Coordinates of C-alpha atoms and ligand atoms in Angstrom, one line a residue:
M1 CA -114.2 -171.7 -79.9
S2 CA -113.5 -175.0 -78.2
A3 CA -115.4 -176.0 -75.1
R4 CA -114.8 -174.2 -71.8
E5 CA -116.7 -175.9 -69.0
L6 CA -116.6 -177.1 -65.5
I7 CA -117.4 -180.7 -64.8
V8 CA -118.5 -181.3 -61.2
L9 CA -117.2 -184.7 -59.9
G10 CA -118.1 -184.1 -56.2
T11 CA -119.5 -181.5 -53.9
A12 CA -119.1 -182.8 -50.3
S13 CA -116.8 -181.3 -47.7
M14 CA -115.4 -183.5 -45.0
A15 CA -118.0 -186.3 -45.2
P16 CA -119.3 -187.8 -48.5
T17 CA -123.1 -188.4 -48.4
R18 CA -125.5 -190.5 -50.5
H19 CA -125.7 -187.8 -53.1
R20 CA -122.3 -186.1 -52.8
A21 CA -118.8 -187.5 -53.4
H22 CA -115.9 -185.6 -51.9
N23 CA -115.1 -182.3 -53.5
S24 CA -113.6 -182.6 -57.0
Y25 CA -113.8 -180.7 -60.3
A26 CA -112.5 -181.0 -63.8
L27 CA -112.1 -177.9 -66.0
R28 CA -112.1 -178.3 -69.8
W29 CA -110.5 -175.2 -71.3
D30 CA -109.7 -175.6 -75.0
D31 CA -106.9 -178.3 -75.1
Q32 CA -106.4 -178.2 -71.3
L33 CA -108.1 -180.5 -68.9
I34 CA -107.3 -179.5 -65.3
L35 CA -108.4 -181.5 -62.2
F36 CA -109.0 -179.3 -59.1
D37 CA -108.9 -180.9 -55.6
P38 CA -109.3 -184.5 -56.4
G39 CA -111.1 -185.8 -53.3
E40 CA -112.0 -189.4 -52.7
G41 CA -114.1 -190.8 -55.5
T42 CA -112.5 -188.7 -58.3
Q43 CA -111.6 -191.7 -60.5
R44 CA -115.2 -193.0 -60.5
G45 CA -116.5 -189.4 -60.9
C46 CA -114.4 -189.1 -64.0
T47 CA -115.8 -192.4 -65.4
L48 CA -119.4 -191.3 -64.7
T49 CA -119.0 -187.9 -66.4
G50 CA -116.8 -189.0 -69.3
V51 CA -113.7 -187.2 -68.1
S52 CA -110.5 -189.0 -69.3
I53 CA -107.8 -189.0 -66.7
A54 CA -105.4 -189.9 -69.6
K55 CA -106.2 -186.5 -71.1
A56 CA -105.6 -184.5 -67.9
T57 CA -103.0 -181.8 -68.5
A58 CA -102.6 -180.6 -64.8
V59 CA -103.8 -181.1 -61.3
C60 CA -104.2 -178.3 -58.8
I61 CA -104.5 -179.1 -55.0
T62 CA -105.4 -176.3 -52.7
H63 CA -104.4 -178.1 -49.5
F64 CA -104.1 -181.5 -47.9
H65 CA -107.3 -182.0 -46.0
G66 CA -108.6 -185.4 -47.2
D67 CA -111.7 -184.0 -49.0
H68 CA -109.3 -182.2 -51.4
C69 CA -106.7 -184.9 -52.2
L70 CA -107.7 -188.4 -51.2
G71 CA -108.5 -189.2 -54.8
L72 CA -105.0 -188.3 -56.0
P73 CA -103.6 -191.9 -55.5
G74 CA -106.4 -193.2 -57.8
V75 CA -105.8 -190.5 -60.4
V76 CA -102.0 -191.2 -60.4
Q77 CA -102.4 -195.0 -60.6
R78 CA -105.0 -194.7 -63.4
R79 CA -102.7 -192.4 -65.2
S80 CA -99.9 -195.0 -64.8
H81 CA -102.1 -197.7 -66.1
E82 CA -103.2 -195.6 -69.1
N83 CA -99.6 -194.6 -69.8
E84 CA -98.6 -198.2 -70.1
A85 CA -101.6 -198.9 -72.4
T86 CA -101.2 -195.9 -74.7
E87 CA -99.8 -196.3 -78.1
R88 CA -98.9 -192.7 -78.3
P89 CA -95.1 -192.4 -78.9
G90 CA -93.4 -191.2 -75.7
G91 CA -96.5 -192.0 -73.6
L92 CA -99.0 -189.5 -72.2
G93 CA -96.5 -186.8 -71.4
P94 CA -95.8 -185.2 -68.1
L95 CA -98.6 -184.4 -65.6
P96 CA -97.7 -181.4 -63.4
V97 CA -99.4 -181.4 -60.0
F98 CA -99.5 -178.1 -58.1
F99 CA -99.8 -178.2 -54.3
P100 CA -98.6 -176.2 -51.3
A101 CA -94.8 -176.8 -51.2
D102 CA -94.5 -177.0 -47.4
C103 CA -96.8 -180.0 -47.4
E104 CA -94.7 -182.0 -49.8
V105 CA -94.5 -184.9 -47.3
N106 CA -98.3 -185.3 -47.6
F107 CA -98.0 -185.4 -51.3
D108 CA -95.3 -188.0 -51.2
H109 CA -97.3 -190.2 -48.8
L110 CA -100.3 -190.0 -51.1
L111 CA -98.3 -191.1 -54.1
Q112 CA -96.7 -194.0 -52.1
A113 CA -99.9 -195.0 -50.3
T114 CA -100.2 -198.3 -52.1
I115 CA -98.1 -200.7 -54.2
F116 CA -98.0 -200.0 -57.9
E117 CA -95.5 -199.5 -60.7
D118 CA -95.3 -195.7 -61.2
S119 CA -95.2 -194.7 -64.8
S120 CA -97.6 -191.8 -64.3
N121 CA -95.0 -189.2 -65.3
V122 CA -96.2 -186.9 -62.5
V123 CA -94.2 -183.8 -62.1
K124 CA -94.2 -182.2 -58.6
R125 CA -94.8 -178.5 -58.7
G126 CA -94.7 -177.2 -55.1
V127 CA -96.3 -173.8 -54.7
S128 CA -94.3 -171.6 -52.3
A129 CA -95.0 -168.1 -53.3
P130 CA -98.0 -166.2 -54.8
G131 CA -98.2 -165.2 -58.5
R132 CA -97.5 -167.1 -61.7
Q133 CA -96.8 -170.8 -61.3
A134 CA -96.7 -172.0 -64.9
M135 CA -98.0 -171.5 -68.4
L136 CA -100.5 -174.2 -69.3
G137 CA -100.4 -173.9 -73.1
P138 CA -101.1 -170.2 -73.7
F139 CA -102.8 -169.8 -70.3
E140 CA -101.3 -168.5 -67.1
L141 CA -101.8 -170.4 -63.9
R142 CA -101.6 -168.2 -60.8
A143 CA -101.8 -168.9 -57.1
E144 CA -102.7 -166.8 -54.1
P145 CA -102.6 -167.8 -50.4
L146 CA -105.9 -168.4 -48.7
V147 CA -106.7 -168.3 -44.9
H148 CA -107.5 -171.8 -43.7
R149 CA -106.3 -174.1 -40.9
D150 CA -103.3 -175.3 -42.9
T151 CA -101.3 -173.9 -45.8
T152 CA -103.7 -173.3 -48.6
F153 CA -103.4 -171.8 -52.1
G154 CA -106.3 -170.9 -54.4
Y155 CA -105.7 -170.9 -58.2
R156 CA -106.6 -168.8 -61.2
L157 CA -106.4 -169.7 -64.9
Q158 CA -106.0 -166.6 -67.2
E159 CA -106.2 -166.4 -70.9
P160 CA -104.1 -163.5 -72.3
D161 CA -106.0 -160.6 -73.8
G162 CA -106.4 -160.8 -77.6
F163 CA -108.4 -159.4 -80.5
S164 CA -111.4 -160.5 -82.5
A165 CA -112.0 -159.8 -86.2
D166 CA -114.9 -157.5 -86.9
P167 CA -117.0 -159.0 -89.8
D168 CA -118.3 -155.5 -90.9
R169 CA -114.8 -154.0 -91.0
L170 CA -113.5 -157.1 -92.9
A171 CA -116.2 -156.7 -95.5
E172 CA -115.5 -153.0 -95.8
A173 CA -111.8 -153.8 -96.5
G174 CA -112.9 -156.5 -99.0
L175 CA -111.2 -159.3 -97.1
A176 CA -112.5 -162.9 -96.9
G177 CA -111.3 -166.5 -96.7
S178 CA -107.6 -167.2 -96.3
D179 CA -106.6 -163.5 -96.6
V180 CA -108.2 -163.0 -93.1
G181 CA -105.9 -165.7 -91.6
V182 CA -102.8 -164.1 -93.3
L183 CA -103.8 -160.7 -92.0
L184 CA -104.3 -162.0 -88.4
D185 CA -101.1 -164.0 -88.4
Q186 CA -98.7 -161.5 -89.9
G187 CA -100.5 -158.3 -88.8
W188 CA -101.0 -156.8 -92.2
I189 CA -102.0 -157.6 -95.8
D190 CA -101.7 -155.7 -99.1
T191 CA -104.9 -155.4 -101.1
P192 CA -105.6 -153.6 -104.4
A193 CA -106.9 -150.7 -102.3
G194 CA -103.8 -150.5 -100.2
R195 CA -102.4 -152.0 -97.0
V196 CA -104.8 -153.2 -94.3
T197 CA -103.4 -153.8 -90.7
R198 CA -104.8 -156.0 -88.0
E199 CA -105.8 -152.9 -86.0
D200 CA -108.0 -151.8 -88.9
V201 CA -110.3 -154.8 -88.7
T202 CA -110.2 -156.1 -85.2
V203 CA -111.5 -155.1 -81.7
P204 CA -109.7 -155.9 -78.5
R205 CA -110.9 -159.0 -76.7
R206 CA -110.4 -159.5 -72.9
G207 CA -109.0 -162.9 -72.0
Q208 CA -111.3 -165.3 -70.2
S209 CA -110.4 -166.5 -66.7
M210 CA -111.5 -168.9 -64.0
A211 CA -110.7 -168.9 -60.2
F212 CA -110.8 -171.8 -57.7
V213 CA -111.2 -170.7 -54.1
M214 CA -111.4 -173.3 -51.3
D215 CA -111.0 -173.7 -48.3
T216 CA -110.8 -170.3 -46.7
L217 CA -112.2 -167.4 -44.8
P218 CA -113.1 -164.4 -46.9
C219 CA -109.6 -162.8 -47.5
E220 CA -107.5 -160.7 -49.8
G221 CA -106.1 -163.7 -51.7
A222 CA -109.6 -164.9 -52.5
L223 CA -110.5 -161.4 -53.8
E224 CA -107.4 -161.2 -55.9
L225 CA -108.1 -164.6 -57.5
A226 CA -111.7 -163.8 -58.2
R227 CA -111.1 -160.3 -59.6
D228 CA -113.3 -160.0 -62.8
V229 CA -113.2 -163.7 -63.6
D230 CA -115.8 -165.3 -65.9
L231 CA -116.2 -168.3 -63.6
L232 CA -115.6 -168.4 -59.9
V233 CA -115.7 -171.8 -58.1
C234 CA -116.0 -171.1 -54.4
E235 CA -116.4 -173.0 -51.2
S236 CA -119.8 -172.6 -49.5
T237 CA -119.6 -175.0 -46.6
Y238 CA -122.4 -173.4 -44.5
L239 CA -125.4 -171.2 -44.8
H240 CA -125.0 -167.8 -43.1
E241 CA -127.0 -168.9 -40.0
E242 CA -123.8 -170.8 -39.2
V243 CA -121.4 -168.0 -39.8
E244 CA -119.8 -168.4 -36.4
L245 CA -119.1 -172.0 -37.1
A246 CA -117.7 -171.0 -40.5
R247 CA -115.4 -168.5 -38.8
E248 CA -114.2 -171.1 -36.2
Y249 CA -113.3 -173.7 -38.8
K250 CA -112.1 -171.1 -41.4
H251 CA -114.7 -171.7 -44.0
M252 CA -117.2 -169.6 -45.9
T253 CA -121.0 -169.3 -46.1
A254 CA -123.0 -169.2 -49.3
R255 CA -123.7 -165.5 -48.6
Q256 CA -120.0 -164.7 -48.1
A257 CA -119.1 -166.5 -51.3
A258 CA -121.7 -164.4 -53.2
E259 CA -120.5 -161.2 -51.5
L260 CA -116.9 -162.1 -52.6
A261 CA -118.1 -162.7 -56.1
T262 CA -119.9 -159.4 -56.2
E263 CA -117.1 -157.4 -54.8
A264 CA -114.6 -159.0 -57.2
G265 CA -116.8 -158.6 -60.2
A266 CA -117.0 -162.3 -60.9
R267 CA -119.6 -163.1 -63.6
R268 CA -120.7 -166.6 -62.7
L269 CA -120.5 -168.1 -59.2
V270 CA -120.4 -171.9 -58.7
L271 CA -120.8 -173.0 -55.1
G272 CA -119.5 -176.3 -53.8
H273 CA -117.9 -178.0 -50.7
F274 CA -121.1 -178.5 -48.8
S275 CA -121.5 -179.6 -45.2
A276 CA -123.3 -182.9 -44.8
R277 CA -125.7 -181.2 -42.4
Y278 CA -127.6 -179.8 -45.4
P279 CA -129.4 -182.6 -47.4
T280 CA -129.9 -180.6 -50.6
N281 CA -127.8 -178.1 -52.5
D282 CA -130.4 -175.6 -53.6
V283 CA -130.5 -173.9 -50.2
F284 CA -127.0 -172.6 -51.0
S285 CA -128.0 -171.0 -54.3
E286 CA -131.2 -169.6 -52.8
E287 CA -129.2 -167.8 -50.1
A288 CA -126.4 -166.6 -52.4
S289 CA -128.9 -165.4 -55.1
H290 CA -129.7 -162.4 -52.8
F291 CA -126.2 -161.2 -53.2
H292 CA -125.1 -162.2 -56.8
D293 CA -127.2 -162.6 -59.9
D294 CA -125.6 -165.6 -61.6
V295 CA -125.2 -168.4 -59.0
I296 CA -125.2 -172.2 -59.5
A297 CA -125.0 -174.6 -56.6
A298 CA -122.9 -177.5 -58.0
E299 CA -124.4 -181.0 -58.1
D300 CA -122.3 -184.1 -58.5
G301 CA -122.1 -185.0 -62.2
I302 CA -123.3 -181.8 -63.8
T303 CA -121.5 -179.7 -66.4
I304 CA -121.4 -175.9 -66.1
P305 CA -120.4 -173.8 -69.1
V306 CA -118.1 -170.8 -68.7
P307 CA -120.3 -167.9 -69.7
H308 CA -119.7 -166.6 -73.2
R309 CA -117.8 -163.3 -73.6
Ligands
LIG401 ZN1 -112.4 -179.1 -47.3
LIG402 ZN1 -109.8 -177.8 -45.5

């Protein structure tokens, strides 16, 4: 299978620090490359981690606080530049950008923030209702409303359920090589011993999924997005000793993120969006580890694999 991994471009909430750029993530998922919440510094973060903005296939913005979108102008202008330079016929193709529809004015301002010739081929995809927003290749992109100080949507990428060939059953049916491909494609194949169907030699395989939840209080939408996902990226602005502050600013603590992941049945939890009051990130994974058994506190520049099936 092709790579499925999260590349962490930045982990800071409101104020970037010496060691944290603004919140920003890239998700490599087979032939998709999706940028989530491109905060300030995203363009350089991509350069440092080897993420090609030219290869981005979509951008998802949860809301328009600066730490989630100030990098968008850089991404779009880089895309424009790469589009002019590409020798690919027809250019780089459209780049859909998903964002809360009732903040379209903020989106427009970001795109028009500086002078440049726009050949980015960005396609506006305002999100105004929960549920399916688009198919990105064979994968469904869904959105659910979150509870923050301004309109905010979280996202979920979902692979459809499928099937996997069982090597023992294939051997039993005497099938190998190109015959297996034919059987999987057309659903059946005739052999000297009789007809073999796809159901005879495969087992069901649950589609993989990833959810992106920030910024928000713990809420129904977050739970819905995180339900049984393989990888949950969740905000963890504060430690739980500051739970009152989190409530006031409509954010989550590391403990709340882990409780959400556990209740939802999420397999791996990645924490991000850290307040500048905490100099190191490991305090977040330490706290969350008491409530979920696969927690990673994101660090700028690291790559986190989606756990295998
Ligand atoms: Zn934020
Ligand atoms: Zn915010």
